[in-house]
Coordinates of C-alpha atoms and ligand atoms in Angstrom, one line a residue:
X9 CA -48.7 3.5 27.6
X10 CA -46.6 1.6 25.3
X11 CA -43.2 3.1 24.8
X12 CA -40.5 1.4 22.8
X13 CA -37.1 1.2 24.3
X14 CA -34.5 2.0 21.7
X15 CA -30.7 2.1 22.2
X16 CA -30.7 5.9 22.5
X17 CA -33.9 6.3 24.7
X18 CA -37.6 5.8 24.8
X19 CA -39.9 6.3 21.8
X20 CA -43.7 6.9 21.7
X21 CA -46.0 5.6 19.1
X22 CA -48.5 7.9 17.5
X23 CA -51.4 6.2 15.7
X24 CA -54.4 7.5 13.7
X25 CA -56.8 5.3 11.8
X26 CA -58.9 5.6 8.7
X27 CA -61.7 2.9 8.9
X28 CA -63.8 1.9 6.0
X29 CA -67.1 0.7 7.2
X30 CA -69.7 -0.8 4.8
X31 CA -73.1 0.7 5.4
X32 CA -75.8 -1.9 6.0
X33 CA -78.1 -1.4 3.0
X34 CA -79.8 -3.6 0.5
X35 CA -78.8 -1.3 -2.4
X36 CA -75.7 0.5 -3.3
X37 CA -74.9 4.2 -2.6
X38 CA -76.0 5.5 -6.0
X39 CA -77.7 2.6 -7.7
X40 CA -80.4 0.0 -6.9
X41 CA -78.0 -3.0 -7.4
X42 CA -77.9 -5.6 -4.6
X43 CA -75.1 -5.6 -2.0
X44 CA -75.5 -9.3 -0.9
X45 CA -72.2 -10.8 0.1
X46 CA -71.0 -13.9 -1.7
X47 CA -73.0 -13.7 -4.9
X48 CA -71.5 -14.8 -8.3
X49 CA -69.0 -12.3 -9.6
X50 CA -70.7 -9.4 -11.4
X51 CA -74.2 -10.5 -10.4
X52 CA -74.7 -7.3 -8.4
X53 CA -74.0 -4.7 -11.1
X54 CA -76.2 -2.0 -12.6
X55 CA -75.4 0.2 -15.5
X56 CA -74.5 3.0 -13.1
X57 CA -72.0 0.7 -11.3
X58 CA -70.5 -0.3 -14.7
X59 CA -70.3 3.4 -15.6
X60 CA -72.2 3.1 -18.9
X61 CA -72.3 6.4 -20.7
X62 CA -75.2 8.7 -19.7
X63 CA -76.0 6.8 -16.5
X64 CA -76.7 9.1 -13.6
X65 CA -76.2 8.5 -9.9
X66 CA -79.2 8.7 -7.5
X67 CA -78.4 9.0 -3.8
X68 CA -79.7 6.2 -1.5
X69 CA -81.5 7.9 1.4
X70 CA -81.0 5.0 3.7
X71 CA -77.2 5.3 3.4
X72 CA -77.4 9.0 4.2
X73 CA -79.5 8.2 7.2
X74 CA -77.1 5.6 8.4
X75 CA -74.1 8.0 8.1
X76 CA -76.0 10.5 10.2
X77 CA -76.9 7.9 12.7
X78 CA -73.3 6.8 13.0
X79 CA -72.2 10.4 13.3
X80 CA -74.7 10.9 16.2
X81 CA -73.5 7.7 17.8
X82 CA -69.9 9.2 17.7
X83 CA -71.3 12.3 19.4
X84 CA -70.1 14.2 16.3
X85 CA -71.2 17.3 14.5
X86 CA -73.6 16.6 11.6
X87 CA -73.1 18.9 8.6
X88 CA -76.4 19.9 7.1
X89 CA -74.6 20.6 3.8
X90 CA -72.1 18.2 2.4
X91 CA -70.7 17.8 -1.1
X92 CA -69.8 14.8 -3.2
X93 CA -66.5 15.0 -5.1
X94 CA -64.9 12.9 -7.8
X95 CA -61.7 11.3 -6.8
X96 CA -60.0 10.6 -10.1
X97 CA -57.7 7.7 -10.8
X98 CA -57.4 4.9 -13.3
X99 CA -57.8 1.3 -12.3
X100 CA -59.3 -1.7 -14.0
X101 CA -61.8 -2.3 -11.2
X102 CA -63.0 1.4 -11.3
X103 CA -64.9 1.7 -14.6
X104 CA -65.9 5.3 -14.2
X105 CA -62.3 6.4 -13.7
X106 CA -63.2 8.1 -10.5
X107 CA -64.7 7.3 -7.1
X108 CA -67.5 9.4 -5.7
X109 CA -66.4 10.5 -2.3
X110 CA -66.6 13.6 0.0
X111 CA -63.4 15.7 0.3
X112 CA -63.7 19.2 1.6
X113 CA -67.2 19.0 3.0
X114 CA -67.9 15.7 4.7
X115 CA -71.4 14.8 6.1
X116 CA -70.0 14.4 9.6
X117 CA -67.4 16.5 11.4
X118 CA -65.6 16.2 14.8
X119 CA -66.7 13.6 17.3
X120 CA -65.2 11.2 19.8
X121 CA -64.8 7.5 20.9
X122 CA -64.2 6.4 24.5
X123 CA -61.7 3.5 24.7
X124 CA -62.1 0.8 27.3
X125 CA -58.6 -0.1 28.5
X126 CA -57.2 -2.7 30.8
X127 CA -58.2 -2.3 34.5
X128 CA -61.4 -0.5 33.6
X129 CA -59.5 2.7 32.5
X130 CA -60.9 4.8 29.7
X131 CA -59.4 7.2 27.2
X132 CA -61.0 9.5 24.7
X133 CA -59.9 9.5 21.1
X134 CA -61.0 12.3 18.7
X135 CA -62.9 11.6 15.5
X136 CA -61.8 14.0 12.8
X137 CA -64.6 13.3 10.3
X138 CA -66.9 10.7 8.7
X139 CA -67.6 10.9 5.0
X140 CA -69.6 8.9 2.5
X141 CA -68.0 7.2 -0.5
X142 CA -68.3 4.4 -3.0
X143 CA -66.3 1.2 -2.7
X144 CA -64.3 0.0 -5.8
X145 CA -64.6 -3.4 -7.6
X146 CA -62.1 -6.2 -7.2
X147 CA -59.4 -7.4 -9.5
X148 CA -58.8 -11.1 -9.2
X149 CA -55.3 -12.1 -10.2
X150 CA -55.6 -15.7 -8.9
X151 CA -58.3 -17.1 -11.3
X152 CA -56.1 -17.7 -14.4
X153 CA -52.4 -17.8 -15.0
X154 CA -52.6 -15.3 -17.9
X155 CA -55.6 -13.0 -17.1
X156 CA -56.9 -10.8 -14.5
X157 CA -60.6 -10.9 -13.9
X158 CA -62.7 -8.0 -12.6
X159 CA -65.6 -8.4 -10.2
X160 CA -67.8 -5.3 -9.9
X161 CA -70.1 -6.6 -7.1
X162 CA -68.6 -4.3 -4.6
X163 CA -68.3 -1.3 -7.0
X164 CA -70.6 1.4 -5.8
X165 CA -71.3 -0.2 -2.4
X166 CA -71.7 2.5 0.3
X167 CA -68.9 3.1 2.7
X168 CA -68.4 5.4 5.6
X169 CA -64.8 6.4 6.0
X170 CA -64.2 7.3 9.6
X171 CA -61.0 9.1 10.3
X172 CA -59.5 9.5 13.8
X173 CA -57.2 12.0 15.2
X174 CA -53.6 10.8 15.8
X175 CA -54.6 10.0 19.4
X176 CA -53.7 6.4 19.9
X177 CA -50.4 5.5 21.6
X178 CA -50.2 1.7 21.4
X179 CA -51.3 -1.4 19.6
X180 CA -53.7 -2.2 22.6
X181 CA -55.3 1.2 22.3
X182 CA -55.7 0.7 18.5
X183 CA -57.4 -2.6 19.2
X184 CA -59.7 -1.0 21.8
X185 CA -60.6 1.7 19.3
X186 CA -61.5 -0.8 16.6
X187 CA -63.5 -2.9 19.1
X188 CA -65.4 0.1 20.4
X189 CA -66.1 1.5 16.9
X190 CA -67.3 -1.9 15.8
X191 CA -69.6 -2.2 18.9
X192 CA -71.0 1.3 18.2
X193 CA -71.9 0.6 14.5
X194 CA -73.3 -2.8 15.5
X195 CA -75.5 -1.3 18.2
X196 CA -76.6 1.3 15.7
X197 CA -77.3 -1.2 13.0
X198 CA -75.4 0.9 10.5
X199 CA -72.6 -1.6 9.6
X200 CA -72.3 -5.3 10.5
X201 CA -68.7 -4.8 11.5
X202 CA -67.6 -8.2 10.0
X203 CA -63.9 -7.7 9.3
X204 CA -63.5 -11.1 7.7
X205 CA -66.1 -10.3 5.1
X206 CA -64.4 -6.9 4.4
X207 CA -67.3 -4.9 5.9
X208 CA -64.8 -3.1 8.1
X209 CA -61.2 -2.5 7.0
X210 CA -58.6 0.0 8.3
X211 CA -55.6 2.0 7.2
X212 CA -53.2 2.4 10.1
X213 CA -51.1 5.6 10.2
X214 CA -48.1 5.4 12.5
X215 CA -45.2 7.7 13.4
X216 CA -42.7 7.6 16.2
X217 CA -41.4 10.4 18.4
X218 CA -39.1 10.6 21.4
X219 CA -41.0 10.3 24.6
X220 CA -42.0 13.7 25.8
X221 CA -41.8 15.4 22.3
X222 CA -44.9 17.3 21.3
X223 CA -44.3 17.5 17.5
X224 CA -45.5 14.7 15.3
X225 CA -43.0 12.5 13.4
X226 CA -43.3 11.5 9.8
X227 CA -45.9 8.7 9.4
X228 CA -46.3 5.7 7.3
X229 CA -49.7 4.4 6.3
X230 CA -50.4 0.7 6.4
X231 CA -53.3 0.0 4.0
X232 CA -56.3 -2.2 4.1
X233 CA -55.7 -4.2 7.3
X234 CA -58.6 -6.6 7.8
X235 CA -58.4 -7.8 11.3
X236 CA -57.7 -6.4 14.7
X237 CA -55.0 -8.9 15.3
X238 CA -53.2 -8.0 12.1
X239 CA -53.5 -4.3 13.0
X240 CA -51.7 -4.9 16.3
X241 CA -49.0 -7.1 14.7
X242 CA -48.4 -4.5 11.9
X243 CA -48.1 -1.7 14.5
X244 CA -45.6 -3.6 16.6
X245 CA -43.5 -4.4 13.6
X246 CA -43.7 -0.9 12.0
X247 CA -42.9 0.9 15.2
X248 CA -39.6 -1.1 15.6
X249 CA -38.8 -0.5 12.0
X250 CA -39.2 3.2 12.3
X251 CA -37.2 3.4 15.6
X252 CA -34.3 1.5 14.0
X253 CA -34.3 4.0 11.1
X254 CA -34.5 7.0 13.4
X255 CA -31.9 5.8 15.8
X256 CA -29.4 5.1 13.0
X257 CA -29.8 8.7 12.0
X258 CA -32.1 8.2 9.0
X259 CA -35.5 9.7 8.2
X260 CA -38.8 7.8 7.7
X261 CA -40.1 8.1 4.2
X262 CA -43.8 9.1 4.2
X263 CA -45.2 6.2 2.2
X264 CA -48.0 3.7 1.9
X265 CA -47.1 0.2 3.1
X266 CA -48.7 -3.2 3.2
X267 CA -48.9 -5.7 6.0
X268 CA -47.6 -9.0 4.7
X269 CA -49.5 -11.5 6.8
X270 CA -47.4 -14.5 5.8
X271 CA -44.0 -12.9 6.4
X272 CA -45.2 -10.8 9.3
X273 CA -43.6 -7.6 8.0
X274 CA -44.8 -4.3 6.4
X275 CA -43.4 -3.5 3.0
X276 CA -43.5 -0.5 0.6
X277 CA -46.6 -0.2 -1.7
X278 CA -45.9 3.3 -3.0
X279 CA -43.8 6.2 -1.8
X280 CA -44.9 9.8 -1.5
X281 CA -43.4 10.6 -5.0
X282 CA -45.7 8.0 -6.5
X283 CA -48.7 9.2 -4.5
X284 CA -51.8 9.9 -6.6
X285 CA -52.9 13.4 -7.4
X286 CA -56.6 12.7 -7.4
X287 CA -57.7 16.0 -8.9
X288 CA -60.8 16.2 -6.6
X289 CA -63.6 18.3 -7.9
X290 CA -67.4 18.5 -7.1
X291 CA -69.3 15.8 -9.0
X292 CA -71.4 17.7 -11.5
X293 CA -74.0 14.9 -11.5
X294 CA -74.8 15.4 -7.9
X295 CA -76.2 18.5 -6.1
X296 CA -74.8 19.4 -2.7
X297 CA -76.5 17.2 -0.1
X298 CA -78.7 19.3 2.1
X299 CA -80.2 17.8 5.3
X300 CA -83.2 19.0 7.2
X301 CA -82.4 19.7 10.9
X302 CA -85.7 18.2 11.9
X303 CA -84.9 15.0 10.0
X304 CA -81.6 14.7 11.9
X305 CA -83.4 15.3 15.1
X306 CA -85.8 12.5 14.3
X307 CA -82.9 10.2 13.7
X308 CA -81.4 11.2 17.0
X309 CA -84.6 10.2 18.8
X310 CA -84.3 6.6 17.4
X311 CA -80.8 6.0 18.7
X312 CA -80.5 3.0 21.0
X313 CA -78.7 3.0 24.3
X314 CA -75.0 2.8 23.2
X315 CA -72.2 0.7 24.8
X316 CA -70.9 3.5 27.1
X317 CA -74.3 4.3 28.5
X318 CA -75.2 0.7 28.9
X319 CA -71.9 0.0 30.6
X320 CA -72.5 2.9 33.1
X321 CA -76.0 1.7 33.8
X322 CA -74.9 -1.9 34.4
X323 CA -72.3 -0.6 37.0
X324 CA -75.0 1.6 38.7
X325 CA -78.0 -0.7 38.5
X326 CA -76.5 -4.1 39.0
X327 CA -73.5 -3.2 41.1
X328 CA -71.0 -4.7 38.5
X329 CA -67.3 -4.0 38.3
X330 CA -66.2 -1.7 35.5
X331 CA -64.5 -4.7 33.9
X332 CA -67.6 -7.0 34.0
X333 CA -69.8 -4.2 32.7
X334 CA -67.4 -3.7 29.8
X335 CA -67.3 -7.4 29.0
X336 CA -71.1 -7.7 29.1
X337 CA -71.7 -4.6 26.9
X338 CA -69.1 -5.2 24.2
X339 CA -71.8 -7.0 22.1
X340 CA -75.4 -5.9 22.4
X341 CA -76.7 -9.5 22.2
X342 CA -74.5 -10.4 25.2
X343 CA -75.9 -7.4 27.2
X344 CA -79.5 -8.4 26.3
X345 CA -78.8 -12.0 27.4
X346 CA -77.4 -10.8 30.7
X347 CA -80.3 -8.5 31.4
X348 CA -82.7 -11.4 30.9
X349 CA -80.7 -13.5 33.4
X350 CA -80.4 -10.6 35.9
X351 CA -84.0 -9.5 35.8
X352 CA -85.4 -9.9 39.4
X353 CA -82.2 -11.6 40.5
X354 CA -78.9 -10.7 42.1
X355 CA -77.0 -8.8 39.4
X356 CA -73.5 -9.7 40.6
X357 CA -74.4 -13.4 40.8
X358 CA -76.0 -13.2 37.3
X359 CA -72.9 -11.4 35.9
X360 CA -70.6 -14.1 37.4
X361 CA -72.5 -16.9 35.9
X362 CA -72.8 -15.2 32.5
X363 CA -69.2 -14.1 32.2
X364 CA -67.1 -16.7 34.0
X365 CA -69.6 -19.6 33.5
X366 CA -71.3 -19.2 30.1
X367 CA -68.8 -17.0 28.2
X368 CA -66.0 -19.4 29.2
X369 CA -67.9 -22.3 27.6
X370 CA -68.8 -20.3 24.5
X371 CA -65.2 -19.1 24.0
X372 CA -63.9 -22.7 24.3
X373 CA -66.4 -24.0 21.8
X374 CA -66.2 -21.0 19.4
X375 CA -69.9 -20.2 19.7
X376 CA -71.6 -16.9 20.1
X377 CA -74.5 -16.1 22.5
X378 CA -77.2 -16.9 19.9
X379 CA -75.8 -20.5 19.9
X380 CA -75.7 -20.8 23.6
X381 CA -76.5 -24.3 24.8
X382 CA -78.2 -22.8 27.9
X383 CA -81.0 -20.2 27.5
X384 CA -81.2 -17.0 29.7
X385 CA -84.3 -18.4 31.4
X386 CA -82.5 -21.7 32.2
X387 CA -79.5 -20.0 33.6
X388 CA -81.8 -17.8 35.6
X389 CA -83.4 -21.0 37.0
X390 CA -80.0 -22.2 38.2
X391 CA -79.3 -18.9 39.9
X392 CA -82.7 -19.0 41.7
X393 CA -81.7 -22.4 43.2
X394 CA -78.5 -20.8 44.6
X395 CA -80.3 -17.7 45.9
X396 CA -82.9 -19.7 47.8
X397 CA -80.3 -22.0 49.2
X398 CA -81.7 -25.1 47.4
X399 CA -78.1 -25.8 46.2
X400 CA -74.7 -24.5 47.2
X401 CA -72.5 -22.6 44.7
X402 CA -70.2 -25.7 44.7
X403 CA -73.0 -28.0 43.6
X404 CA -74.3 -25.4 41.2
X405 CA -71.1 -25.9 39.2
X406 CA -71.9 -29.6 38.7
X407 CA -75.5 -28.8 37.8
X408 CA -74.2 -26.2 35.2
X409 CA -72.0 -28.9 33.6
X410 CA -75.0 -31.3 33.6
X411 CA -77.2 -28.6 32.0
X412 CA -74.5 -28.1 29.2
X413 CA -74.5 -31.8 28.5
X414 CA -78.1 -32.7 28.7
X415 CA -79.9 -29.4 28.1
X416 CA -82.1 -30.2 31.1
X417 CA -83.4 -27.5 33.5
X418 CA -81.5 -27.0 36.7
X419 CA -84.5 -27.9 38.9
X420 CA -84.9 -31.2 37.1
X421 CA -81.3 -32.1 37.5
X422 CA -81.3 -31.3 41.2
X423 CA -84.5 -33.3 41.7
X424 CA -83.3 -36.3 39.7
X425 CA -79.9 -36.5 41.3
X426 CA -81.1 -35.6 44.8
X427 CA -78.7 -32.6 44.9
X428 CA -80.8 -30.4 47.2
X429 CA -78.5 -29.2 49.9
X430 CA -79.0 -30.2 53.5
X431 CA -80.0 -27.1 55.4
X432 CA -81.6 -29.1 58.2
X433 CA -79.5 -28.1 61.2
X434 CA -80.2 -31.4 63.0
X435 CA -79.0 -33.5 60.0
X436 CA -75.8 -31.4 59.6
X437 CA -75.1 -31.5 63.4
X438 CA -75.5 -35.3 63.4
X439 CA -72.9 -35.7 60.6
X440 CA -70.5 -33.3 62.4
X441 CA -70.8 -35.3 65.6
X442 CA -70.0 -38.5 63.7
X443 CA -66.9 -37.0 62.1
X444 CA -65.6 -35.4 65.3
X445 CA -66.1 -38.7 67.2
X446 CA -64.2 -40.7 64.6
X447 CA -61.4 -38.2 64.6
X448 CA -60.9 -37.5 68.3
X449 CA -57.1 -37.2 67.8
X450 CA -57.4 -34.5 65.2
X451 CA -60.0 -32.6 67.4
X452 CA -57.3 -32.6 70.1
X453 CA -54.7 -31.3 67.7
X454 CA -57.1 -28.6 66.5
X455 CA -57.8 -27.5 70.1
X456 CA -54.1 -27.4 70.7
X457 CA -53.8 -24.8 68.0
X458 CA -53.6 -26.6 64.6
X459 CA -56.2 -24.3 63.0
X460 CA -55.7 -25.7 59.5
X461 CA -57.6 -28.8 60.5
X462 CA -60.8 -26.9 60.3
X463 CA -60.8 -27.4 56.5
X464 CA -60.2 -31.1 57.0
X465 CA -63.4 -31.4 59.2
X466 CA -65.4 -29.4 56.6
X467 CA -64.1 -31.7 53.9
X468 CA -65.1 -34.8 55.8
X469 CA -68.6 -33.6 56.5
X470 CA -69.0 -32.6 52.8
X471 CA -67.8 -36.0 51.7
X472 CA -70.3 -37.7 54.0
X473 CA -73.2 -35.6 52.7
X474 CA -72.2 -35.9 49.1
X475 CA -71.3 -32.2 49.0
X476 CA -74.8 -31.2 49.9
X477 CA -74.4 -29.7 53.3
X478 CA -75.1 -26.0 53.4
X479 CA -71.6 -24.5 53.7
X480 CA -72.6 -21.6 55.9
X481 CA -74.6 -23.7 58.3
X482 CA -71.9 -26.4 58.4
X483 CA -69.1 -23.8 59.1
X484 CA -71.2 -22.2 61.9
X485 CA -72.1 -25.4 63.7
X486 CA -68.6 -26.8 63.3
X487 CA -67.1 -23.7 64.9
X488 CA -69.5 -23.9 67.8
X489 CA -68.7 -27.6 68.4
X490 CA -65.0 -27.2 68.2
X491 CA -64.9 -24.2 70.6
X492 CA -67.0 -26.0 73.3
Ligands
ADP529 P1 -54.4 11.3 4.2 O1 -55.9 11.5 3.8 O2 -53.4 11.7 3.3 O3 -54.2 9.8 4.5 P2 -55.0 12.7 6.7 O4 -54.4 14.0 7.2 O5 -56.4 12.6 6.4 O6 -54.1 12.2 5.5 O7 -54.6 11.6 7.9 C1 -55.0 10.3 7.8 C2 -54.8 9.7 9.2 O8 -53.4 9.8 9.6 C3 -55.6 10.3 10.3 O9 -56.2 9.3 11.0 C4 -54.6 11.0 11.2 O10 -54.9 11.0 12.5 C5 -53.3 10.2 10.9 N1 -52.1 11.0 11.1 C6 -51.8 12.2 10.6 N2 -50.6 12.6 10.9 C7 -50.0 11.6 11.6 C8 -48.7 11.3 12.2 N3 -47.8 12.2 12.1 N4 -48.6 10.2 12.9 C9 -49.6 9.3 13.0 N5 -50.8 9.4 12.4 C10 -51.0 10.6 11.8
MG530 MG1 -54.9 8.0 4.3

């Protein structure tokens, strides 16, 4: 729980998010124009998107299906009747003069998201609604000193606006919410979740209240935040700003603000007085959207295992800690990779090598699992050599490094370098005898009570065997020898 310490007491953050998630679809919501990212400006524009007179919108079934799918993934109510409204405003990048959205009757109602927090704790955040709407075009002010250009490639692209209850209480919870939502839509395949390409953007609503208060304070809305890190920074800044106002006896103006990434501050975009009156009304070109209950049931049958279920299964089936299970299921590709490694092997061992070993390397080199220098099969091969005592965990670390460098199989490296561990009791005993003989003085000290020397003897035997002595056998024999 993040509370902010003011000069007059403690304050609590109250945060609700509106996330715009672009639906994965080849065509736009009401036209057949392409949605490919990065095309030449105005290459993806149909007459409908450009709002030529007489053009009529036709709903894209795939987008409706994805909205329903997402709703089901959020354990939300699916509304079999929903209505498209016109949200009217004038802007150069909105040729129709209105955006088609859903206002009073959205396609998806109340649902929930479970946040994964530090230490394996969870917290449930309510979803208020999810509705379908069109994206707007883009005004480009940086192309010419005198003119503004308009790119309509995004105009009409299908968005899901996902609105949360004001249930979050800190920047960390907000980050956890965004991560979980992104994971869910990626698992479902309904949005690619790429915030840097604008496929997921959020408006952060934040108000402050005295710790223990039940009523909500006046909120500000920080528009169009396009990364989780920026959302967290904006929240920290905005919370302090509001506390300062409230503690000096002022009131927070309900307004729309922007996060200035270069200055690291939020600043006013428009106040409540300047707020738009959108004059929503049902779009006369579109009938109410009626869904068949059987169709919704069919979609429900095709839902994949979602992050929460996968996490719980990993804990149960592989004996993983909540934390490891959370890390492994955050991205579906990572979870799939882990399951390939773990198949028929010790789950905990597999989890350690994937999370601490491989993820560590991937993080350092900025790669994702699809670019992993070691395949799941190869990592499994290394784990097999540990499990059947061919190599110790200590040697396995060196083999792992070698695999990263050369791309060779673990078994090949062990063979070429002669790393097979010595499990032959006779051979280990012989080495121990040699070391004890050469260090008779230390043996005497050990026997006189200097227990710490045990590690010294282990080290010496390991050194003599090139680190290849089986650690368990070595420790056992050494103990016997020293106690005789
Ligand atoms: P609007 O559409 O005008 O932005 P909504 O009532 O739909 O208003 O709320 C938008 C978001 O603001 C929701 O995510 C909601 O949880 C959040 N919210 C509403 N009131 C508060 C508040 N007092 N403090 C923080 N967040 C709030
Ligand atoms: Mg809003």
